[in-house]
Amino acid sequence: MTRSGSAYVIMDDIEEDIYVPAKYTGGAMHKDIVRVDIIPGRKGRKPEGRVVTIVKRALEQVIRTSNSIRNLQCWCQIRMNMPFDIIVPIDKMSEAIDGDKVVVKITDWSQDHLPVK
């Protein structure tokens, strides 16, 4: 993944990497295993694609900074290549307070996450 949010997918059966624009990553992150559909592109350019399925997530836990919002605890971004925040209900918190660095184990990759603002 790049800082702009776009990505390159390495394919076993295609010599060139497939460029995936940020708007087509589908929430995939670095080292995830994904299924990609090829998008017809311009001649002379790298193949372009769109993530259609995230087959397997590479990330199981992250380090975040605790930040409470309303009745939720929001683990704000530390990594630039993670396109969303991780939300944890306040009743699932231990003793973390705003500003603490915490390790969060991800147990559900729900697609209905809140967008980053």
Short mmCIF file of C-alpha atoms in Angstrom, two decimals:
data_model
loop_
_atom_site.label_atom_id
_atom_site.label_comp_id
_atom_site.label_asym_id
_atom_site.label_seq_id
_atom_site.Cartn_x
_atom_site.Cartn_y
_atom_site.Cartn_z
CA MET A 1 0.00 0.00 0.00
CA THR A 2 1.14 3.51 -0.72
CA ARG A 3 0.65 6.69 1.31
CA SER A 4 -2.08 7.75 -1.11
CA GLY A 5 -4.03 4.57 -0.28
CA SER A 6 -3.45 2.84 -3.60
CA ALA A 7 -1.86 -0.60 -3.70
CA TYR A 8 0.01 -3.09 -5.84
CA VAL A 9 -1.13 -6.71 -5.89
CA ILE A 10 1.46 -9.40 -6.60
CA MET A 11 0.02 -12.22 -8.67
CA ASP A 12 1.51 -15.70 -9.00
CA ASP A 13 0.47 -16.15 -12.63
CA ILE A 14 1.03 -12.61 -13.98
CA GLU A 15 4.52 -11.16 -14.33
CA GLU A 16 3.57 -7.53 -13.64
CA ASP A 17 2.08 -6.30 -10.37
CA ILE A 18 -1.50 -5.06 -10.62
CA TYR A 19 -2.04 -1.44 -9.63
CA VAL A 20 -5.16 -0.87 -7.50
CA PRO A 21 -6.28 2.77 -7.10
CA ALA A 22 -7.22 3.80 -3.54
CA LYS A 23 -10.94 3.93 -4.39
CA TYR A 24 -10.82 0.25 -5.44
CA THR A 25 -8.92 -1.31 -2.51
CA GLY A 26 -12.14 -2.33 -0.75
CA GLY A 27 -10.64 -1.90 2.72
CA ALA A 28 -7.77 -4.31 2.00
CA MET A 29 -4.50 -3.67 3.78
CA HIS A 30 -0.83 -4.52 3.34
CA LYS A 31 -0.19 -8.28 3.00
CA ASP A 32 -3.90 -9.24 2.90
CA ILE A 33 -4.72 -12.00 0.43
CA VAL A 34 -7.29 -10.64 -2.01
CA ARG A 35 -9.20 -11.52 -5.16
CA VAL A 36 -8.85 -8.85 -7.83
CA ASP A 37 -10.78 -8.19 -11.01
CA ILE A 38 -8.71 -6.64 -13.80
CA ILE A 39 -10.01 -3.28 -15.07
CA PRO A 40 -9.44 -2.54 -18.76
CA GLY A 41 -6.73 0.10 -18.87
CA ARG A 42 -4.75 2.17 -21.31
CA LYS A 43 -2.11 0.54 -23.47
CA GLY A 44 1.43 0.81 -22.21
CA ARG A 45 0.43 1.12 -18.56
CA LYS A 46 0.53 -1.37 -15.72
CA PRO A 47 -2.54 -3.58 -15.39
CA GLU A 48 -5.13 -2.04 -13.06
CA GLY A 49 -7.52 -3.88 -10.81
CA ARG A 50 -10.24 -3.67 -8.20
CA VAL A 51 -10.31 -5.72 -4.97
CA VAL A 52 -13.54 -7.73 -5.01
CA THR A 53 -12.90 -10.02 -2.02
CA ILE A 54 -10.55 -10.06 0.94
CA VAL A 55 -9.73 -13.76 1.21
CA LYS A 56 -7.53 -13.59 4.32
CA ARG A 57 -6.47 -10.75 6.58
CA ALA A 58 -2.78 -10.53 7.41
CA LEU A 59 -3.27 -8.36 10.47
CA GLU A 60 -4.51 -9.86 13.74
CA GLN A 61 -3.54 -7.15 16.20
CA VAL A 62 -2.51 -3.51 16.10
CA ILE A 63 -1.02 -0.93 18.42
CA ARG A 64 -3.24 2.12 18.78
CA THR A 65 -3.68 5.26 20.84
CA SER A 66 -6.80 5.19 23.01
CA ASN A 67 -9.29 7.99 22.36
CA SER A 68 -12.84 7.89 23.75
CA ILE A 69 -15.72 9.20 21.65
CA ARG A 70 -19.25 9.21 23.10
CA ASN A 71 -19.84 5.75 24.65
CA LEU A 72 -17.27 4.03 22.45
CA GLN A 73 -13.53 3.74 22.72
CA CYS A 74 -11.90 4.59 19.41
CA TRP A 75 -8.42 3.32 18.65
CA CYS A 76 -7.11 6.00 16.35
CA GLN A 77 -4.79 5.39 13.45
CA ILE A 78 -1.07 5.05 13.95
CA ARG A 79 -0.33 3.33 10.65
CA MET A 80 -0.94 5.41 7.54
CA ASN A 81 -1.86 2.35 5.47
CA MET A 82 -4.83 1.37 7.62
CA PRO A 83 -7.85 3.02 6.00
CA PHE A 84 -10.15 2.96 9.04
CA ASP A 85 -10.30 3.26 12.80
CA ILE A 86 -10.92 0.36 15.15
CA ILE A 87 -13.91 0.83 17.44
CA VAL A 88 -14.14 -1.02 20.76
CA PRO A 89 -17.20 -0.77 23.06
CA ILE A 90 -16.31 0.91 26.36
CA ASP A 91 -17.48 -2.16 28.35
CA LYS A 92 -14.80 -4.24 26.61
CA MET A 93 -12.06 -1.90 27.80
CA SER A 94 -9.71 -2.69 30.60
CA GLU A 95 -8.14 0.29 32.37
CA ALA A 96 -6.93 2.23 29.32
CA ILE A 97 -7.47 6.00 29.32
CA ASP A 98 -7.21 8.60 26.55
CA GLY A 99 -3.69 8.78 25.16
CA ASP A 100 -2.57 5.31 26.30
CA LYS A 101 -0.90 3.08 23.72
CA VAL A 102 -2.70 -0.26 23.65
CA VAL A 103 -2.52 -3.55 21.75
CA VAL A 104 -5.87 -4.43 20.17
CA LYS A 105 -6.62 -7.98 19.00
CA ILE A 106 -8.95 -7.87 16.00
CA THR A 107 -11.63 -10.56 16.27
CA ASP A 108 -14.17 -9.32 13.70
CA TRP A 109 -13.51 -7.67 10.34
CA SER A 110 -17.07 -6.48 9.86
CA GLN A 111 -17.68 -4.60 6.60
CA ASP A 112 -20.01 -2.12 8.31
CA HIS A 113 -17.20 -0.25 10.09
CA LEU A 114 -17.43 3.51 10.51
CA PRO A 115 -15.58 5.56 7.88
CA VAL A 116 -12.56 7.60 8.93
CA LYS A 117 -13.30 11.32 9.01
#
